[in-house]
mmCIF file of N, CA and C in Angstrom:
data_model
loop_
_atom_site.group_PDB
_atom_site.id
_atom_site.type_symbol
_atom_site.label_atom_id
_atom_site.label_comp_id
_atom_site.label_asym_id
_atom_site.label_seq_id
_atom_site.Cartn_x
_atom_site.Cartn_y
_atom_site.Cartn_z
ATOM 1 N N MET A 1 83.313 -0.713 -44.168
ATOM 2 C CA MET A 1 82.154 -0.582 -44.222
ATOM 3 C C MET A 1 81.632 0.428 -43.096
ATOM 4 N N SER A 2 80.447 1.440 -43.133
ATOM 5 C CA SER A 2 80.571 2.193 -42.328
ATOM 6 C C SER A 2 79.394 1.859 -41.098
ATOM 7 N N SER A 3 79.340 2.499 -39.969
ATOM 8 C CA SER A 3 78.827 1.810 -38.892
ATOM 9 C C SER A 3 76.893 2.017 -39.373
ATOM 10 N N SER A 4 76.594 2.558 -40.142
ATOM 11 C CA SER A 4 75.442 2.543 -40.466
ATOM 12 C C SER A 4 74.807 1.787 -41.555
ATOM 13 N N SER A 5 73.925 0.829 -41.867
ATOM 14 C CA SER A 5 73.866 0.133 -43.216
ATOM 15 C C SER A 5 72.854 1.042 -43.938
ATOM 16 N N GLN A 6 72.849 0.852 -45.255
ATOM 17 C CA GLN A 6 72.089 1.158 -46.354
ATOM 18 C C GLN A 6 70.658 0.465 -46.805
ATOM 19 N N SER A 7 70.576 -0.605 -45.654
ATOM 20 C CA SER A 7 69.432 -1.353 -45.804
ATOM 21 C C SER A 7 68.570 -0.932 -44.984
ATOM 22 N N GLY A 8 68.463 0.454 -44.548
ATOM 23 C CA GLY A 8 67.309 0.537 -43.788
ATOM 24 C C GLY A 8 67.714 0.348 -42.235
ATOM 25 N N ARG A 9 68.896 -0.238 -41.978
ATOM 26 C CA ARG A 9 68.932 -0.782 -40.086
ATOM 27 C C ARG A 9 69.361 0.674 -39.633
ATOM 28 N N LEU A 10 69.239 0.583 -38.162
ATOM 29 C CA LEU A 10 69.469 1.610 -37.145
ATOM 30 C C LEU A 10 71.500 1.297 -37.135
ATOM 31 N N PRO A 11 71.825 2.339 -36.836
ATOM 32 C CA PRO A 11 73.296 2.587 -36.460
ATOM 33 C C PRO A 11 73.368 1.226 -35.691
ATOM 34 N N VAL A 12 75.061 0.956 -35.802
ATOM 35 C CA VAL A 12 75.389 -0.022 -34.969
ATOM 36 C C VAL A 12 75.340 0.524 -33.281
ATOM 37 N N GLY A 13 74.915 -0.259 -32.336
ATOM 38 C CA GLY A 13 74.930 0.390 -30.797
ATOM 39 C C GLY A 13 73.481 1.161 -30.561
ATOM 40 N N SER A 14 73.046 1.484 -31.494
ATOM 41 C CA SER A 14 71.733 2.237 -30.989
ATOM 42 C C SER A 14 70.505 1.255 -30.524
ATOM 43 N N ASP A 15 69.889 1.759 -29.933
ATOM 44 C CA ASP A 15 68.303 1.031 -29.361
ATOM 45 C C ASP A 15 67.150 0.896 -30.358
ATOM 46 N N LYS A 16 66.699 -0.058 -30.664
ATOM 47 C CA LYS A 16 65.591 -0.596 -31.257
ATOM 48 C C LYS A 16 64.556 0.816 -31.304
ATOM 49 N N ALA A 17 64.221 0.663 -30.353
ATOM 50 C CA ALA A 17 62.778 1.466 -29.739
ATOM 51 C C ALA A 17 63.066 2.956 -29.996
ATOM 52 N N ALA A 18 64.522 3.404 -30.106
ATOM 53 C CA ALA A 18 64.669 4.727 -30.569
ATOM 54 C C ALA A 18 64.094 5.132 -31.885
ATOM 55 N N GLY A 19 63.886 4.529 -32.693
ATOM 56 C CA GLY A 19 63.453 4.741 -33.900
ATOM 57 C C GLY A 19 62.007 4.501 -34.224
ATOM 58 N N THR A 20 61.500 4.163 -33.225
ATOM 59 C CA THR A 20 60.124 3.885 -33.115
ATOM 60 C C THR A 20 59.147 5.462 -32.637
ATOM 61 N N VAL A 21 58.027 5.398 -33.481
ATOM 62 C CA VAL A 21 57.257 6.690 -32.940
ATOM 63 C C VAL A 21 56.275 5.893 -32.198
ATOM 64 N N GLY A 22 55.691 6.632 -31.256
ATOM 65 C CA GLY A 22 54.471 6.325 -30.378
ATOM 66 C C GLY A 22 53.060 6.379 -31.092
ATOM 67 N N PHE A 23 52.099 5.677 -30.606
ATOM 68 C CA PHE A 23 50.602 6.253 -31.296
ATOM 69 C C PHE A 23 50.250 7.395 -30.967
ATOM 70 N N SER A 24 50.347 7.968 -29.458
ATOM 71 C CA SER A 24 50.010 9.109 -28.963
ATOM 72 C C SER A 24 50.701 10.322 -29.899
ATOM 73 N N VAL A 25 52.177 10.058 -30.430
ATOM 74 C CA VAL A 25 53.000 11.092 -31.522
ATOM 75 C C VAL A 25 51.603 11.295 -32.511
ATOM 76 N N ILE A 26 51.572 10.215 -33.311
ATOM 77 C CA ILE A 26 51.084 10.010 -34.482
ATOM 78 C C ILE A 26 49.617 10.611 -34.271
ATOM 79 N N ILE A 27 48.823 10.267 -33.243
ATOM 80 C CA ILE A 27 47.409 11.224 -33.208
ATOM 81 C C ILE A 27 47.377 12.441 -32.787
ATOM 82 N N LYS A 28 48.627 13.079 -32.153
ATOM 83 C CA LYS A 28 48.764 14.744 -32.152
ATOM 84 C C LYS A 28 49.180 15.169 -33.532
ATOM 85 N N LEU A 29 50.178 14.671 -34.442
ATOM 86 C CA LEU A 29 50.336 14.967 -35.883
ATOM 87 C C LEU A 29 49.197 14.757 -36.674
ATOM 88 N N ILE A 30 48.258 13.862 -36.531
ATOM 89 C CA ILE A 30 47.332 14.174 -37.053
ATOM 90 C C ILE A 30 46.436 14.999 -36.796
ATOM 91 N N PHE A 31 46.017 15.554 -35.539
ATOM 92 C CA PHE A 31 45.198 16.472 -34.690
ATOM 93 C C PHE A 31 45.730 17.641 -35.312
ATOM 94 N N PHE A 32 46.677 18.190 -35.136
ATOM 95 C CA PHE A 32 47.532 19.205 -35.516
ATOM 96 C C PHE A 32 47.439 19.635 -37.009
ATOM 97 N N THR A 33 47.449 18.692 -37.636
ATOM 98 C CA THR A 33 47.730 18.420 -39.346
ATOM 99 C C THR A 33 46.065 19.112 -39.702
ATOM 100 N N LEU A 34 45.215 18.367 -38.916
ATOM 101 C CA LEU A 34 43.936 18.873 -39.713
ATOM 102 C C LEU A 34 43.532 20.296 -38.848
ATOM 103 N N ALA A 35 43.913 20.665 -37.828
ATOM 104 C CA ALA A 35 43.619 21.724 -37.106
ATOM 105 C C ALA A 35 44.305 22.862 -38.167
ATOM 106 N N MET A 36 45.454 22.664 -38.429
ATOM 107 C CA MET A 36 46.150 23.675 -39.071
ATOM 108 C C MET A 36 45.730 23.597 -40.473
ATOM 109 N N PHE A 37 44.874 22.923 -41.226
ATOM 110 C CA PHE A 37 44.316 23.034 -42.240
ATOM 111 C C PHE A 37 42.845 23.763 -42.403
ATOM 112 N N VAL A 38 42.078 23.443 -41.346
ATOM 113 C CA VAL A 38 40.529 23.629 -40.852
ATOM 114 C C VAL A 38 40.616 24.943 -40.438
ATOM 115 N N LEU A 39 41.156 25.168 -39.129
ATOM 116 C CA LEU A 39 41.006 26.362 -38.553
ATOM 117 C C LEU A 39 41.186 27.745 -39.291
ATOM 118 N N PRO A 40 42.277 27.574 -39.765
ATOM 119 C CA PRO A 40 42.487 28.995 -40.542
ATOM 120 C C PRO A 40 41.605 29.367 -41.924
ATOM 121 N N ILE A 41 40.945 28.433 -42.225
ATOM 122 C CA ILE A 41 39.819 28.407 -43.526
ATOM 123 C C ILE A 41 38.577 28.969 -42.818
ATOM 124 N N VAL A 42 38.077 28.214 -41.833
ATOM 125 C CA VAL A 42 36.859 28.414 -41.063
ATOM 126 C C VAL A 42 37.079 29.398 -40.434
ATOM 127 N N THR A 43 38.296 30.181 -39.831
ATOM 128 C CA THR A 43 38.273 31.401 -39.166
ATOM 129 C C THR A 43 38.234 32.501 -40.081
ATOM 130 N N TYR A 44 38.985 32.640 -41.535
ATOM 131 C CA TYR A 44 38.569 33.096 -42.428
ATOM 132 C C TYR A 44 37.241 33.453 -42.830
ATOM 133 N N TYR A 45 36.710 32.491 -42.995
ATOM 134 C CA TYR A 45 35.025 32.681 -43.617
ATOM 135 C C TYR A 45 34.018 33.062 -42.726
ATOM 136 N N TYR A 46 34.264 32.583 -41.532
ATOM 137 C CA TYR A 46 33.363 33.062 -40.345
ATOM 138 C C TYR A 46 33.764 34.599 -39.794
ATOM 139 N N THR A 47 34.906 35.020 -40.127
ATOM 140 C CA THR A 47 35.101 36.521 -39.530
ATOM 141 C C THR A 47 34.989 37.745 -40.696
ATOM 142 N N VAL A 48 35.299 37.230 -42.296
ATOM 143 C CA VAL A 48 35.178 37.978 -43.380
ATOM 144 C C VAL A 48 33.437 38.534 -43.246
ATOM 145 N N ASN A 49 32.686 37.891 -42.973
ATOM 146 C CA ASN A 49 31.583 38.662 -42.966
ATOM 147 C C ASN A 49 30.829 38.878 -41.715
ATOM 148 N N GLY A 50 31.107 37.809 -40.565
ATOM 149 C CA GLY A 50 30.650 38.105 -39.606
ATOM 150 C C GLY A 50 31.362 39.160 -38.310
ATOM 151 N N ILE A 51 32.360 39.369 -38.698
ATOM 152 C CA ILE A 51 33.076 40.127 -37.591
ATOM 153 C C ILE A 51 33.390 41.751 -38.506
ATOM 154 N N PHE A 52 33.932 41.249 -39.506
ATOM 155 C CA PHE A 52 34.594 42.436 -40.340
ATOM 156 C C PHE A 52 33.913 42.797 -41.338
ATOM 157 N N ASP A 53 32.770 42.617 -41.291
ATOM 158 C CA ASP A 53 31.901 43.524 -42.673
ATOM 159 C C ASP A 53 32.866 42.987 -43.901
ATOM 160 N N GLY A 54 32.883 42.216 -44.389
ATOM 161 C CA GLY A 54 33.398 42.077 -45.836
ATOM 162 C C GLY A 54 35.066 42.418 -46.077
ATOM 163 N N ASN A 55 35.478 42.934 -44.998
ATOM 164 C CA ASN A 55 36.884 43.274 -45.006
ATOM 165 C C ASN A 55 37.587 42.105 -45.032
ATOM 166 N N GLY A 56 38.274 41.421 -46.522
ATOM 167 C CA GLY A 56 38.950 40.283 -46.492
ATOM 168 C C GLY A 56 40.459 40.465 -46.133
ATOM 169 N N THR A 57 41.241 41.822 -45.675
ATOM 170 C CA THR A 57 42.497 41.751 -45.223
ATOM 171 C C THR A 57 42.397 41.294 -43.641
ATOM 172 N N TYR A 58 41.293 41.808 -42.977
ATOM 173 C CA TYR A 58 41.493 41.744 -41.627
ATOM 174 C C TYR A 58 40.918 39.851 -41.505
ATOM 175 N N ALA A 59 40.413 39.670 -42.069
ATOM 176 C CA ALA A 59 40.059 38.333 -42.078
ATOM 177 C C ALA A 59 41.263 37.444 -42.278
ATOM 178 N N ALA A 60 41.809 37.821 -43.087
ATOM 179 C CA ALA A 60 43.025 36.877 -43.772
ATOM 180 C C ALA A 60 44.126 37.020 -42.690
ATOM 181 N N GLY A 61 44.304 38.186 -41.794
ATOM 182 C CA GLY A 61 44.788 38.349 -40.525
ATOM 183 C C GLY A 61 44.620 37.492 -39.654
ATOM 184 N N ALA A 62 43.158 37.724 -39.426
ATOM 185 C CA ALA A 62 42.667 36.519 -38.282
ATOM 186 C C ALA A 62 43.011 35.076 -38.610
ATOM 187 N N ALA A 63 42.995 34.534 -39.577
ATOM 188 C CA ALA A 63 43.117 33.643 -40.134
ATOM 189 C C ALA A 63 44.568 33.082 -40.260
ATOM 190 N N ALA A 64 45.658 34.059 -40.424
ATOM 191 C CA ALA A 64 46.889 33.836 -40.292
ATOM 192 C C ALA A 64 47.229 33.737 -38.311
ATOM 193 N N GLY A 65 46.614 34.257 -38.043
ATOM 194 C CA GLY A 65 46.633 34.587 -36.479
ATOM 195 C C GLY A 65 46.268 33.077 -35.836
ATOM 196 N N MET A 66 45.285 32.576 -36.348
ATOM 197 C CA MET A 66 44.816 31.129 -36.050
ATOM 198 C C MET A 66 45.962 30.129 -36.399
ATOM 199 N N ALA A 67 46.516 29.922 -37.711
ATOM 200 C CA ALA A 67 47.492 29.277 -38.038
ATOM 201 C C ALA A 67 48.854 29.475 -37.209
ATOM 202 N N ASN A 68 48.981 30.465 -36.529
ATOM 203 C CA ASN A 68 50.261 30.699 -35.688
ATOM 204 C C ASN A 68 49.643 30.013 -34.257
ATOM 205 N N LEU A 69 48.721 30.182 -33.914
ATOM 206 C CA LEU A 69 48.162 29.506 -32.602
ATOM 207 C C LEU A 69 48.239 28.013 -32.488
ATOM 208 N N VAL A 70 47.635 27.920 -34.067
ATOM 209 C CA VAL A 70 47.675 26.313 -33.773
ATOM 210 C C VAL A 70 49.349 25.802 -33.918
ATOM 211 N N ALA A 71 50.225 26.361 -34.565
ATOM 212 C CA ALA A 71 51.667 25.903 -34.719
ATOM 213 C C ALA A 71 52.268 26.338 -33.277
ATOM 214 N N LEU A 72 51.577 27.316 -32.549
ATOM 215 C CA LEU A 72 52.109 27.487 -31.244
ATOM 216 C C LEU A 72 51.687 26.183 -30.151
ATOM 217 N N GLY A 73 50.556 25.802 -30.638
ATOM 218 C CA GLY A 73 49.805 24.614 -29.873
ATOM 219 C C GLY A 73 50.762 23.307 -29.771
ATOM 220 N N TYR A 74 50.936 23.353 -31.409
ATOM 221 C CA TYR A 74 51.913 22.020 -31.699
ATOM 222 C C TYR A 74 53.546 22.260 -30.739
ATOM 223 N N ILE A 75 53.975 23.105 -30.712
ATOM 224 C CA ILE A 75 55.214 23.241 -30.235
ATOM 225 C C ILE A 75 55.169 22.727 -28.711
ATOM 226 N N LEU A 76 54.206 23.262 -28.064
ATOM 227 C CA LEU A 76 53.683 23.254 -26.866
ATOM 228 C C LEU A 76 53.624 22.224 -26.528
ATOM 229 N N ALA A 77 52.823 21.106 -27.197
ATOM 230 C CA ALA A 77 52.551 20.058 -26.820
ATOM 231 C C ALA A 77 53.580 19.116 -27.038
ATOM 232 N N ALA A 78 54.527 19.524 -27.816
ATOM 233 C CA ALA A 78 55.958 18.634 -28.237
ATOM 234 C C ALA A 78 57.073 18.904 -26.984
ATOM 235 N N VAL A 79 57.046 20.161 -26.588
ATOM 236 C CA VAL A 79 57.841 20.137 -25.420
ATOM 237 C C VAL A 79 57.171 19.712 -23.946
ATOM 238 N N LEU A 80 55.804 19.555 -23.979
ATOM 239 C CA LEU A 80 55.409 19.170 -22.427
ATOM 240 C C LEU A 80 55.586 17.366 -22.781
ATOM 241 N N GLU A 81 55.658 16.870 -23.942
ATOM 242 C CA GLU A 81 55.595 15.596 -24.299
ATOM 243 C C GLU A 81 56.870 15.067 -23.685
ATOM 244 N N ASP A 82 58.197 15.982 -24.283
ATOM 245 C CA ASP A 82 59.202 15.699 -23.973
ATOM 246 C C ASP A 82 59.810 15.733 -22.727
ATOM 247 N N LYS A 83 59.214 16.728 -21.812
ATOM 248 C CA LYS A 83 59.582 16.860 -20.633
ATOM 249 C C LYS A 83 58.818 15.545 -19.491
ATOM 250 N N GLU A 84 57.555 15.205 -20.226
ATOM 251 C CA GLU A 84 57.167 14.164 -19.555
ATOM 252 C C GLU A 84 57.895 12.577 -19.909
ATOM 253 N N LYS A 85 58.576 12.477 -20.893
ATOM 254 C CA LYS A 85 59.431 11.247 -21.232
ATOM 255 C C LYS A 85 60.614 11.491 -20.253
ATOM 256 N N ASP A 86 61.378 12.821 -20.257
ATOM 257 C CA ASP A 86 62.371 12.933 -19.276
ATOM 258 C C ASP A 86 62.161 12.562 -17.887
ATOM 259 N N LYS A 87 60.870 13.158 -17.474
ATOM 260 C CA LYS A 87 60.770 12.608 -16.183
ATOM 261 C C LYS A 87 60.249 11.246 -16.014
ATOM 262 N N ASP A 88 59.888 10.692 -17.065
ATOM 263 C CA ASP A 88 59.706 9.381 -16.842
ATOM 264 C C ASP A 88 61.313 8.118 -16.542
ATOM 265 N N LYS A 89 62.104 8.677 -17.221
ATOM 266 C CA LYS A 89 63.277 8.022 -17.601
ATOM 267 C C LYS A 89 64.353 8.543 -16.394
ATOM 268 N N LYS A 90 64.111 9.430 -15.453
ATOM 269 C CA LYS A 90 64.797 9.810 -14.137
ATOM 270 C C LYS A 90 64.398 8.844 -13.086
ATOM 271 N N GLU A 91 62.678 8.681 -13.323
ATOM 272 C CA GLU A 91 62.347 7.778 -12.132
ATOM 273 C C GLU A 91 62.607 6.555 -11.852
#
């Protein structure tokens, strides 16, 4: 039989805490998921008539830019969280 079981258990020798996800990680995921859904839509509708005078192409570009900013923010939050965990392990 292999070292990992098919019944959902962790591999032999692994730490049980390694498979758990913290509450703050779930909150960040929910926040960035909502931001990825809401902010580009709000950006499009705000800019299509408010800034770009009905030009949907530019408004769609602004919405795409907002989606990229949200994705970049999620990546930065994940990197900073990982650095904090590494810092805590060293101490």
